[in-house]
JSON list of N, CA and C in Angstrom, two decimals:
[
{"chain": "A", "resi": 1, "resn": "UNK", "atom": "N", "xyz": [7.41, -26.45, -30.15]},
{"chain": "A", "resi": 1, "resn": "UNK", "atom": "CA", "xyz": [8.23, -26.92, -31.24]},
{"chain": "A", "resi": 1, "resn": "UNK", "atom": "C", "xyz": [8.02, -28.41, -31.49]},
{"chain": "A", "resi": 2, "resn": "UNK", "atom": "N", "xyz": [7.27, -29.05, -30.96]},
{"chain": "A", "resi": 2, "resn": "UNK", "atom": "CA", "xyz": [7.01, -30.51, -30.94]},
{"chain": "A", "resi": 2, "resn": "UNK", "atom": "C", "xyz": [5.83, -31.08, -31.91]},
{"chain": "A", "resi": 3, "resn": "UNK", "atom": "N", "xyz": [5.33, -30.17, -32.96]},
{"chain": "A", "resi": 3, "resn": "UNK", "atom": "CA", "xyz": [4.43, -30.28, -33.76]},
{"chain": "A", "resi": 3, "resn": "UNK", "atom": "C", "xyz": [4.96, -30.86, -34.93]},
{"chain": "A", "resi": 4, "resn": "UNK", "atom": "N", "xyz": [4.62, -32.18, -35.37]},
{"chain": "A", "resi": 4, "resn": "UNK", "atom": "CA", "xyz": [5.04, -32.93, -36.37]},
{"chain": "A", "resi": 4, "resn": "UNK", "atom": "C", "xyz": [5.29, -32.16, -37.70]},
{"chain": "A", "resi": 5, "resn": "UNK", "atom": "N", "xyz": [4.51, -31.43, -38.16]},
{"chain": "A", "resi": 5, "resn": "UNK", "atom": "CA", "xyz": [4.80, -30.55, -39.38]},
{"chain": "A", "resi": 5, "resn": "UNK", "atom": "C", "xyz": [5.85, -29.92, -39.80]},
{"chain": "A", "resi": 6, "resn": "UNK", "atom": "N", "xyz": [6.43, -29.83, -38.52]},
{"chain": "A", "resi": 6, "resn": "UNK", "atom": "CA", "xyz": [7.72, -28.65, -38.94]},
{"chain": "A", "resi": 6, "resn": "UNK", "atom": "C", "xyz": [8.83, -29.83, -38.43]},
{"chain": "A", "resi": 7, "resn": "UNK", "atom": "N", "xyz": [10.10, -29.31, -39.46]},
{"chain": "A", "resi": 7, "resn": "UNK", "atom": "CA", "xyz": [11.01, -29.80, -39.86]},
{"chain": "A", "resi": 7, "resn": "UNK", "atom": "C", "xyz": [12.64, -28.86, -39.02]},
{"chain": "A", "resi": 8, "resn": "UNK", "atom": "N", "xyz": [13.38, -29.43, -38.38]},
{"chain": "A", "resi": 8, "resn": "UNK", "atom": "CA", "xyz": [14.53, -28.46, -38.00]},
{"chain": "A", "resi": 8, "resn": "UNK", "atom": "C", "xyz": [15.73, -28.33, -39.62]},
{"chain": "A", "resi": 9, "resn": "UNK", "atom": "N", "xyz": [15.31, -27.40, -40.22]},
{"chain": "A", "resi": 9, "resn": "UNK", "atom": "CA", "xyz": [16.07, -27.04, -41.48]},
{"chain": "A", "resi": 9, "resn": "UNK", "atom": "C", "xyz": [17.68, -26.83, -40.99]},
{"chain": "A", "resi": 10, "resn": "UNK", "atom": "N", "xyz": [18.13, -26.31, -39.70]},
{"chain": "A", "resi": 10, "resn": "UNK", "atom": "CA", "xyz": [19.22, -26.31, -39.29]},
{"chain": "A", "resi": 10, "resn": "UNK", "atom": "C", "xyz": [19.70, -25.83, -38.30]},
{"chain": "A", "resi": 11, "resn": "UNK", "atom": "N", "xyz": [20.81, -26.28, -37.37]},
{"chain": "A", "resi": 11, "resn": "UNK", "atom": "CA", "xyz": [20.86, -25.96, -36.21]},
{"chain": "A", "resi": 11, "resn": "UNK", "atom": "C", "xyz": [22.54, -25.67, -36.18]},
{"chain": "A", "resi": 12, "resn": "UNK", "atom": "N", "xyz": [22.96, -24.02, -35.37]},
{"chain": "A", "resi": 12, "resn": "UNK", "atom": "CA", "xyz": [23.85, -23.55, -35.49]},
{"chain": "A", "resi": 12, "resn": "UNK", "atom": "C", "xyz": [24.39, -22.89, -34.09]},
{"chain": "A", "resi": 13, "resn": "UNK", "atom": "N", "xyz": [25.29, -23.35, -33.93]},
{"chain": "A", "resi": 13, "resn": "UNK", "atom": "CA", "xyz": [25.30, -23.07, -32.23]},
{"chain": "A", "resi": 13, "resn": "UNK", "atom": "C", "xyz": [26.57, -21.98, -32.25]},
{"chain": "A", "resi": 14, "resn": "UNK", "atom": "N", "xyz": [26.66, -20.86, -32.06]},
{"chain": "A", "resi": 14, "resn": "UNK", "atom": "CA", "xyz": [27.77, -19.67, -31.97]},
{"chain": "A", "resi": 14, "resn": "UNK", "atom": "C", "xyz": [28.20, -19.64, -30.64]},
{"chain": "A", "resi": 15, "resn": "UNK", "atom": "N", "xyz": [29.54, -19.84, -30.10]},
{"chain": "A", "resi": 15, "resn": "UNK", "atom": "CA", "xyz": [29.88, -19.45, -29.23]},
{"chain": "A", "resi": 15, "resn": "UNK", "atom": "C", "xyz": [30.87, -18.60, -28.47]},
{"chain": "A", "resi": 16, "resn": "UNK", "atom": "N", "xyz": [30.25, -17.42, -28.13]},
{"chain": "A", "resi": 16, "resn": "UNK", "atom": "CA", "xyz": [30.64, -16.10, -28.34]},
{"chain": "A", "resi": 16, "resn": "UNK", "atom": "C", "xyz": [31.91, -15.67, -27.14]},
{"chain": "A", "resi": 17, "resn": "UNK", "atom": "N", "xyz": [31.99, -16.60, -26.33]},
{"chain": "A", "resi": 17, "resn": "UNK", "atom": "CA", "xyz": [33.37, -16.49, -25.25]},
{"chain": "A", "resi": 17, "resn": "UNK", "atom": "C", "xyz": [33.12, -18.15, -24.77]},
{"chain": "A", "resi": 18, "resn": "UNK", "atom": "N", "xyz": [34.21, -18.44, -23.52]},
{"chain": "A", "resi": 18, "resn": "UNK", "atom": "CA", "xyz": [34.35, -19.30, -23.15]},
{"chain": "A", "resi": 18, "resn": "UNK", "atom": "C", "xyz": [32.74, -19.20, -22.22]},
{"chain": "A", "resi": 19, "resn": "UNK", "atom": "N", "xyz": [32.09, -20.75, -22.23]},
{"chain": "A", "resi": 19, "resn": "UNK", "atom": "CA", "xyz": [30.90, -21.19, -21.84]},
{"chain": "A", "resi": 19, "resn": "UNK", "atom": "C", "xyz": [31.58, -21.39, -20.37]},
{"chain": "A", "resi": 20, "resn": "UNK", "atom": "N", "xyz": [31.26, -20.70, -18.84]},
{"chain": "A", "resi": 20, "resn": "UNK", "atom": "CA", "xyz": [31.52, -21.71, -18.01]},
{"chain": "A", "resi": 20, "resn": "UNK", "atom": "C", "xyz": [30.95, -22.68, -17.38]},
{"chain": "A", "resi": 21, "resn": "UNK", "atom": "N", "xyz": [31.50, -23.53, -16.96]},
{"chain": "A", "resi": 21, "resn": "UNK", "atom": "CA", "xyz": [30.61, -24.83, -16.10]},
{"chain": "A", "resi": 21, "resn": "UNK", "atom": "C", "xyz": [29.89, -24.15, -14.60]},
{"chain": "A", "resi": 22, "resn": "UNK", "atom": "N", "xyz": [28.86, -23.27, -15.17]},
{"chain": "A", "resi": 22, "resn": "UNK", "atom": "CA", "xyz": [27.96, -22.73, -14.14]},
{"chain": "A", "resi": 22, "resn": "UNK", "atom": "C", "xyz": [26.64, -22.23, -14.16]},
{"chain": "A", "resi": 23, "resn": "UNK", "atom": "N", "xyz": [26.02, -22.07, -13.20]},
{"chain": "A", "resi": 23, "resn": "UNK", "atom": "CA", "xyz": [24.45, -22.02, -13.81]},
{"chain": "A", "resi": 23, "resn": "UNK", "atom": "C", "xyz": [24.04, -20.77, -15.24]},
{"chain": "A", "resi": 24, "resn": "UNK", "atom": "N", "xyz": [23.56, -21.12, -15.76]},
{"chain": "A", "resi": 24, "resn": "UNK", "atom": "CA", "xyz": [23.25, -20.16, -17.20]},
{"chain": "A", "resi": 24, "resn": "UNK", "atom": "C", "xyz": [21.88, -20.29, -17.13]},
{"chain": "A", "resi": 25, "resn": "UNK", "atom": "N", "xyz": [21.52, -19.18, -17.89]},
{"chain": "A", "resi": 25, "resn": "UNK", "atom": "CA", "xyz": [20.41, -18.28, -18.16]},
{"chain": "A", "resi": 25, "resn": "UNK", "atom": "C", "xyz": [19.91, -18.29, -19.70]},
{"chain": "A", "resi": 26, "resn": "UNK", "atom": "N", "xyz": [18.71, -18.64, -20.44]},
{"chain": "A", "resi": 26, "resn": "UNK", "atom": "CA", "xyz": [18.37, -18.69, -21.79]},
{"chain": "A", "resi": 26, "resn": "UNK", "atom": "C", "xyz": [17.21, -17.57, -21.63]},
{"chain": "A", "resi": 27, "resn": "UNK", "atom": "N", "xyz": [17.35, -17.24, -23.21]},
{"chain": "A", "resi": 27, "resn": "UNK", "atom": "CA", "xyz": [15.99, -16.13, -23.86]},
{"chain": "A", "resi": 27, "resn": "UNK", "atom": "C", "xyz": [15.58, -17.22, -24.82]},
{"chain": "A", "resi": 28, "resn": "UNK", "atom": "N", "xyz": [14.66, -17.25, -25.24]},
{"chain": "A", "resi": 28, "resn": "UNK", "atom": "CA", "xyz": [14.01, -18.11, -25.95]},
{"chain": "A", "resi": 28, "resn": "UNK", "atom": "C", "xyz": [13.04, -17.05, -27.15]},
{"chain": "A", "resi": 29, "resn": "UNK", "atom": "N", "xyz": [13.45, -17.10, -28.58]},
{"chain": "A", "resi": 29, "resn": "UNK", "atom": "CA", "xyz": [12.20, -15.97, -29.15]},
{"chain": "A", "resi": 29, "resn": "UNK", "atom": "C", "xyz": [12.25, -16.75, -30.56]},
{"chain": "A", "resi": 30, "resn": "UNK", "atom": "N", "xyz": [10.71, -16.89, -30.77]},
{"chain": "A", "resi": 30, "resn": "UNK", "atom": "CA", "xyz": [10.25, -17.62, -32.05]},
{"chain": "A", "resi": 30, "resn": "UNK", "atom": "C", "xyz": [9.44, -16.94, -32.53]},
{"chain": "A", "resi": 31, "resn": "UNK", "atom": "N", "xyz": [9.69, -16.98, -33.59]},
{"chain": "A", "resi": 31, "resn": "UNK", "atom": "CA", "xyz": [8.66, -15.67, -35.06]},
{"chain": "A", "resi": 31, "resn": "UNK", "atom": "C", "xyz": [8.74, -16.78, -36.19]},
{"chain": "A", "resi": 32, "resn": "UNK", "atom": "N", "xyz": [7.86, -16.38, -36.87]},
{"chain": "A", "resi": 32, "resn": "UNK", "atom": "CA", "xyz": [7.12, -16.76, -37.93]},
{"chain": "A", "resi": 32, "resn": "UNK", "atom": "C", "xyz": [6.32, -16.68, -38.86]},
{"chain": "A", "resi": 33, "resn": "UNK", "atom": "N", "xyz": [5.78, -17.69, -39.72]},
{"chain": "A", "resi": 33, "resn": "UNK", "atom": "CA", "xyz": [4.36, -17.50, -40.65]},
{"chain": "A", "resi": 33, "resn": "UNK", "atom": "C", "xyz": [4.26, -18.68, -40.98]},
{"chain": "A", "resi": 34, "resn": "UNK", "atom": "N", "xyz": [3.66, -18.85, -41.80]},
{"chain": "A", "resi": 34, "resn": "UNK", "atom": "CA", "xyz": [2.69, -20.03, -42.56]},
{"chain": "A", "resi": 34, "resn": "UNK", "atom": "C", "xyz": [4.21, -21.30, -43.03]},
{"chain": "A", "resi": 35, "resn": "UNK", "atom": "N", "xyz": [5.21, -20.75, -43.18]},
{"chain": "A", "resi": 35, "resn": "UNK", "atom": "CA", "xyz": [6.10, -22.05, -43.99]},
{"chain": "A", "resi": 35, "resn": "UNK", "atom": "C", "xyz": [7.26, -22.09, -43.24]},
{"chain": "A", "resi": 36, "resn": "UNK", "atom": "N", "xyz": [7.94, -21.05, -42.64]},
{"chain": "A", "resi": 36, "resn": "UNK", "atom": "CA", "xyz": [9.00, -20.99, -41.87]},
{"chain": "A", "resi": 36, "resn": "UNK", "atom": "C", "xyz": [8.74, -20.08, -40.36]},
{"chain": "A", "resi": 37, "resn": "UNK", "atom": "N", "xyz": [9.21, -20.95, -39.34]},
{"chain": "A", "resi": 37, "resn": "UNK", "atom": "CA", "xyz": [9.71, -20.56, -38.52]},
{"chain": "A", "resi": 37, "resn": "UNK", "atom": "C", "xyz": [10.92, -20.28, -38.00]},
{"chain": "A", "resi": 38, "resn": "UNK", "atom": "N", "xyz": [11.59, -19.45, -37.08]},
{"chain": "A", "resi": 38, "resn": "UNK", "atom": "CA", "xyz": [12.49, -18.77, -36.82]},
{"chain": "A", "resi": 38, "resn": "UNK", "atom": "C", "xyz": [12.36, -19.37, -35.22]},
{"chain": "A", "resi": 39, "resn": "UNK", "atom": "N", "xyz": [13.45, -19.80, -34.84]},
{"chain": "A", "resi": 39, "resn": "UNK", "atom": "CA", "xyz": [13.81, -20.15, -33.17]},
{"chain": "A", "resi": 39, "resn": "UNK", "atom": "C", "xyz": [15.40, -19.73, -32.66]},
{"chain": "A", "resi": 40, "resn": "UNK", "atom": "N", "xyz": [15.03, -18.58, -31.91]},
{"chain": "A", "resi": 40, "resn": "UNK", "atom": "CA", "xyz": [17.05, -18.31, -31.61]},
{"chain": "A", "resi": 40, "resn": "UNK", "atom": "C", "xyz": [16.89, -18.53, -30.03]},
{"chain": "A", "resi": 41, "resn": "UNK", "atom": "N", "xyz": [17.82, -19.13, -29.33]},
{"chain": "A", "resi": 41, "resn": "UNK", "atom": "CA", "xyz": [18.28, -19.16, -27.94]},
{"chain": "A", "resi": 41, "resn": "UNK", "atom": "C", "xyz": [19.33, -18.97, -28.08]},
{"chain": "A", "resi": 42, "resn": "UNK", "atom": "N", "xyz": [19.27, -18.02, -26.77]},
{"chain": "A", "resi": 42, "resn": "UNK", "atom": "CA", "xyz": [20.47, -17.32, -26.26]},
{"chain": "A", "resi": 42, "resn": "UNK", "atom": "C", "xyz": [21.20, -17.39, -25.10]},
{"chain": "A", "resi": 43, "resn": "UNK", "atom": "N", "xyz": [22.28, -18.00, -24.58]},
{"chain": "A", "resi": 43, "resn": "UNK", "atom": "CA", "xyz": [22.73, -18.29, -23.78]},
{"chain": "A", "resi": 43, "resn": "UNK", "atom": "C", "xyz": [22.94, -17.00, -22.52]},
{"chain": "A", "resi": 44, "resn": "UNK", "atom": "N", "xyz": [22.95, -17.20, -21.44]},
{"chain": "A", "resi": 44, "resn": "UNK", "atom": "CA", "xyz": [23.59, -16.11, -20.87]},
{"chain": "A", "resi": 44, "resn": "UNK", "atom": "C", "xyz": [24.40, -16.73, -19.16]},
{"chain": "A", "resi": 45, "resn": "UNK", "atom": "N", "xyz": [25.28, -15.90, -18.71]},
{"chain": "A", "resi": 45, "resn": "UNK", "atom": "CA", "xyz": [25.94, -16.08, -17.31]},
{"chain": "A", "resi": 45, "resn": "UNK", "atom": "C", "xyz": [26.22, -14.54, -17.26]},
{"chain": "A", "resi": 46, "resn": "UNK", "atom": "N", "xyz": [25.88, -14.48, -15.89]},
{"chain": "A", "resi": 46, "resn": "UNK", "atom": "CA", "xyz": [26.00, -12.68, -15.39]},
{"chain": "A", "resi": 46, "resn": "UNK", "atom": "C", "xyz": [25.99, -11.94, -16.52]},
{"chain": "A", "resi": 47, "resn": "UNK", "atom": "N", "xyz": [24.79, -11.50, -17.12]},
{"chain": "A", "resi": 47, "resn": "UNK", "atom": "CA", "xyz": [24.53, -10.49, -18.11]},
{"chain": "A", "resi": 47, "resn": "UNK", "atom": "C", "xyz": [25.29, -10.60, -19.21]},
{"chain": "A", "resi": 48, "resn": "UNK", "atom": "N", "xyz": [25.51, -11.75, -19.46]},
{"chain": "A", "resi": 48, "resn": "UNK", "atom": "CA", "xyz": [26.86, -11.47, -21.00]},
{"chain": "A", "resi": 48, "resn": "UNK", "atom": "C", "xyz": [26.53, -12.34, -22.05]},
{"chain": "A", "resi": 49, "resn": "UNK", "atom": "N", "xyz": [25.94, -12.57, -22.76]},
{"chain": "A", "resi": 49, "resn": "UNK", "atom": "CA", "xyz": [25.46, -13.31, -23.58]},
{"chain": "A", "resi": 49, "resn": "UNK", "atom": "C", "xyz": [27.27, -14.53, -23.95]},
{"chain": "A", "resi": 50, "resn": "UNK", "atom": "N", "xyz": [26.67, -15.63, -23.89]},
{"chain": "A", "resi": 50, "resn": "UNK", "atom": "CA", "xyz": [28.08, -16.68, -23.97]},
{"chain": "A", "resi": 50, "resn": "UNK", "atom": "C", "xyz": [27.88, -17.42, -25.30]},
{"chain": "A", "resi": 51, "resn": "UNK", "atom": "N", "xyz": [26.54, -17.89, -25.91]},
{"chain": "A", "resi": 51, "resn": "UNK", "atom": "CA", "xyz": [26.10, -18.56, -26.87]},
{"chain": "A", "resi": 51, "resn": "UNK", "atom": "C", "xyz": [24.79, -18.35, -26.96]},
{"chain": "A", "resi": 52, "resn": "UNK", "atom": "N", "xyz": [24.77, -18.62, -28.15]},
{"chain": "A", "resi": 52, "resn": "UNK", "atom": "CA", "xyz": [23.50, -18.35, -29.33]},
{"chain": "A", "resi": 52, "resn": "UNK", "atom": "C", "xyz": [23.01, -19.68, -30.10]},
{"chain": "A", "resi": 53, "resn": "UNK", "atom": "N", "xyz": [22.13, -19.96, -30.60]},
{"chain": "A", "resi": 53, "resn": "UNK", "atom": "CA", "xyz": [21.58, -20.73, -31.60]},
{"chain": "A", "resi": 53, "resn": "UNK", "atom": "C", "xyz": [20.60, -20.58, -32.44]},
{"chain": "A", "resi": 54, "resn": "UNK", "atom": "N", "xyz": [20.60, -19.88, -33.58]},
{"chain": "A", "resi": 54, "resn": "UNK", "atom": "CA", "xyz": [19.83, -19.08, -34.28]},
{"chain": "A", "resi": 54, "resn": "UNK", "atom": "C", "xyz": [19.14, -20.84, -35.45]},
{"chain": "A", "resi": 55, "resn": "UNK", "atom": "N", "xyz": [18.00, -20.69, -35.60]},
{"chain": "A", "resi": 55, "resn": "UNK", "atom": "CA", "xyz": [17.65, -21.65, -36.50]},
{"chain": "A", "resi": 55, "resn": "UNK", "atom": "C", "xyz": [16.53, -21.34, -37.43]},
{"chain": "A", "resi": 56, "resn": "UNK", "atom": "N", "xyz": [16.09, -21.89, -38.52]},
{"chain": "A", "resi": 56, "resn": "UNK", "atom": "CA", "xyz": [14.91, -22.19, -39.31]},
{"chain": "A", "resi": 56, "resn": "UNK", "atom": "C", "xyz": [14.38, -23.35, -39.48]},
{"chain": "A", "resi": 57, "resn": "UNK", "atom": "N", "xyz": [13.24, -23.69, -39.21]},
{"chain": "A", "resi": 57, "resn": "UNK", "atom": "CA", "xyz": [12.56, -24.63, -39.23]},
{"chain": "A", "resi": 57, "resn": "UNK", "atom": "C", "xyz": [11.33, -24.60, -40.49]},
{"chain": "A", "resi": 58, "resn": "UNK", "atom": "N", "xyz": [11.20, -24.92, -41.39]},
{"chain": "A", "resi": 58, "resn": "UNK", "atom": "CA", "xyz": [10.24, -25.00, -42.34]},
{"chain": "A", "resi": 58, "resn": "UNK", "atom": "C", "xyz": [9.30, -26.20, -42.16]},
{"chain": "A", "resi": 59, "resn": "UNK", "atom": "N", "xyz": [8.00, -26.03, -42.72]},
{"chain": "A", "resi": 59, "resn": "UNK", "atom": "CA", "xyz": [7.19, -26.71, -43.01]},
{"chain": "A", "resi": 59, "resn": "UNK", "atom": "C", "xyz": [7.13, -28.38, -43.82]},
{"chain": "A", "resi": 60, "resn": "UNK", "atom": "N", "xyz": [7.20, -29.28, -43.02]},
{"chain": "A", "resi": 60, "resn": "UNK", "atom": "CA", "xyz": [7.34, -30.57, -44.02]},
{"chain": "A", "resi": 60, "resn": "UNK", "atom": "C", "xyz": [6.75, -30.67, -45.28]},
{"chain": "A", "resi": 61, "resn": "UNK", "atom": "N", "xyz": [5.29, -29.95, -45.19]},
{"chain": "A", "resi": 61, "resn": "UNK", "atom": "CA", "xyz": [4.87, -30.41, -46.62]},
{"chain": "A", "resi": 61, "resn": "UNK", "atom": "C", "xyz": [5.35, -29.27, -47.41]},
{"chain": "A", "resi": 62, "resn": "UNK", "atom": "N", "xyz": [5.82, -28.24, -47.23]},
{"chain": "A", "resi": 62, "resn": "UNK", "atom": "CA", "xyz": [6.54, -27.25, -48.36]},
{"chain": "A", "resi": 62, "resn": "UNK", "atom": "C", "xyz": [7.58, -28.06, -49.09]},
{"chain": "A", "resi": 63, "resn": "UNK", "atom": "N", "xyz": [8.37, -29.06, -48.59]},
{"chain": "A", "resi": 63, "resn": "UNK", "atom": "CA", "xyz": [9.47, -29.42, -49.01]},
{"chain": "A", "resi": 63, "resn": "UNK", "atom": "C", "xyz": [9.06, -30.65, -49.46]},
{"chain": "A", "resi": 64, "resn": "UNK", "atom": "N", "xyz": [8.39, -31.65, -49.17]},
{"chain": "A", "resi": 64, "resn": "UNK", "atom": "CA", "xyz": [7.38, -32.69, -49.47]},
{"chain": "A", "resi": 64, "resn": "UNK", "atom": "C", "xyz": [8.44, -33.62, -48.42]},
{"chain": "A", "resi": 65, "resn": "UNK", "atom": "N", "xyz": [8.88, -33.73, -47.61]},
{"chain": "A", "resi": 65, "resn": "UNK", "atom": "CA", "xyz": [9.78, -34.29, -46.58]},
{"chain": "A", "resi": 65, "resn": "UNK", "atom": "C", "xyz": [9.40, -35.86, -46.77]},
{"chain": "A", "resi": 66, "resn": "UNK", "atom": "N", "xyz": [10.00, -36.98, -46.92]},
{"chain": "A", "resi": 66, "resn": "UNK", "atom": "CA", "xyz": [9.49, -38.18, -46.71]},
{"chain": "A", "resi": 66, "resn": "UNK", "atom": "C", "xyz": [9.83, -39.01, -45.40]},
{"chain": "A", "resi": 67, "resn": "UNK", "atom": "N", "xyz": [8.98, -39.46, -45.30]},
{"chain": "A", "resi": 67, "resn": "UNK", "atom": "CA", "xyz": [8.66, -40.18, -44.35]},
{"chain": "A", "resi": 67, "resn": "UNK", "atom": "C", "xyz": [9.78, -41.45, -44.48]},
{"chain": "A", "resi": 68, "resn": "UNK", "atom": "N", "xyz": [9.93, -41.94, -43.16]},
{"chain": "A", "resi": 68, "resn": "UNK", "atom": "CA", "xyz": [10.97, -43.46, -42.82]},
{"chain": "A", "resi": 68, "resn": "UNK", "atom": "C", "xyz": [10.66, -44.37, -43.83]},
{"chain": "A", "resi": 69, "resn": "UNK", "atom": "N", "xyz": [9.26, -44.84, -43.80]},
{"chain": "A", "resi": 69, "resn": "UNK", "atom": "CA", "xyz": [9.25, -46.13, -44.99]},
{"chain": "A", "resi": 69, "resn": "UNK", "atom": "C", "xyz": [9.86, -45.51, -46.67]},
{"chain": "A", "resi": 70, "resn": "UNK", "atom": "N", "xyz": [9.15, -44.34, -46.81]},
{"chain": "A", "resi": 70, "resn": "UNK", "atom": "CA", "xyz": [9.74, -44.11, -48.05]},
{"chain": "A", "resi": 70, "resn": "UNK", "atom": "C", "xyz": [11.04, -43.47, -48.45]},
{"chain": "A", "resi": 71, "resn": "UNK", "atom": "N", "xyz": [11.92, -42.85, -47.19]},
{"chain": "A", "resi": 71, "resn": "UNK", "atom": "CA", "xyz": [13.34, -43.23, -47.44]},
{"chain": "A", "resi": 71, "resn": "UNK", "atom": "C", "xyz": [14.08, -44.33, -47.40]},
{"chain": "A", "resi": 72, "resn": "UNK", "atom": "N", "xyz": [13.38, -45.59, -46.95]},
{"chain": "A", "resi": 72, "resn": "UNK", "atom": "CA", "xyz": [13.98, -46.82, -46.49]},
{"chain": "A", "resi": 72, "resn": "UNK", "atom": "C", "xyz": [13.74, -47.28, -47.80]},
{"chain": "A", "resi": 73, "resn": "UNK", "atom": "N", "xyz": [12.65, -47.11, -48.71]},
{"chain": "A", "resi": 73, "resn": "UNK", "atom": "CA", "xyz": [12.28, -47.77, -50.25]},
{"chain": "A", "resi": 73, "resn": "UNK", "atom": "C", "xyz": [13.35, -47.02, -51.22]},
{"chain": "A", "resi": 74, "resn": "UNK", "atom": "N", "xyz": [13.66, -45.88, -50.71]},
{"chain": "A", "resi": 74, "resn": "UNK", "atom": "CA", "xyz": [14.51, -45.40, -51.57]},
{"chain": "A", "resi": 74, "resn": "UNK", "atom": "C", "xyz": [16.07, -45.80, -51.64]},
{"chain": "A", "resi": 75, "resn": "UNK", "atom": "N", "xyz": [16.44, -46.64, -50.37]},
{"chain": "A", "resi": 75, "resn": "UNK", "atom": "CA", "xyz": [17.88, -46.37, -50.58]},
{"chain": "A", "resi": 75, "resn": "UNK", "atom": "C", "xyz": [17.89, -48.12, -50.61]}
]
């Protein structure tokens, strides 16, 4: 996920019972194509899923994303 091109379009964290303060367990599953990617992690403690984070990440140049100097010229 560390590839400059792609953009985190949004990040949504569900949490499906109380989280406890104890070791936890993640699934990690990413799908895709050419403009959007898909990234969900899933939390887990003893088999029970506790939280989720389902996201989309799109492509910078689909959206034409600007760069620091040229949001800094803009505002």
């Amino acid at each position: 996920m560390e590839d400059p091109a792609w953009l985190l379009a949004r990040l949504t964290v569900e949490l499906l019972r109380p989280v406890p303060i104890a070791p936890l367990s993640f699934e990690l599953d990413v799908s895709g194509g050419k403009t959007v990617r898909r990234v969900t992690v899933s939390l887990w403690h003893e088999q029970k899923e506790v939280a989720g984070a389902p996201g989309g990440h799109p492509k910078c140049s689909t959206y034409g994303h600007p760069n620091c100097s040229t949001l800094a010229a803009v505002i």
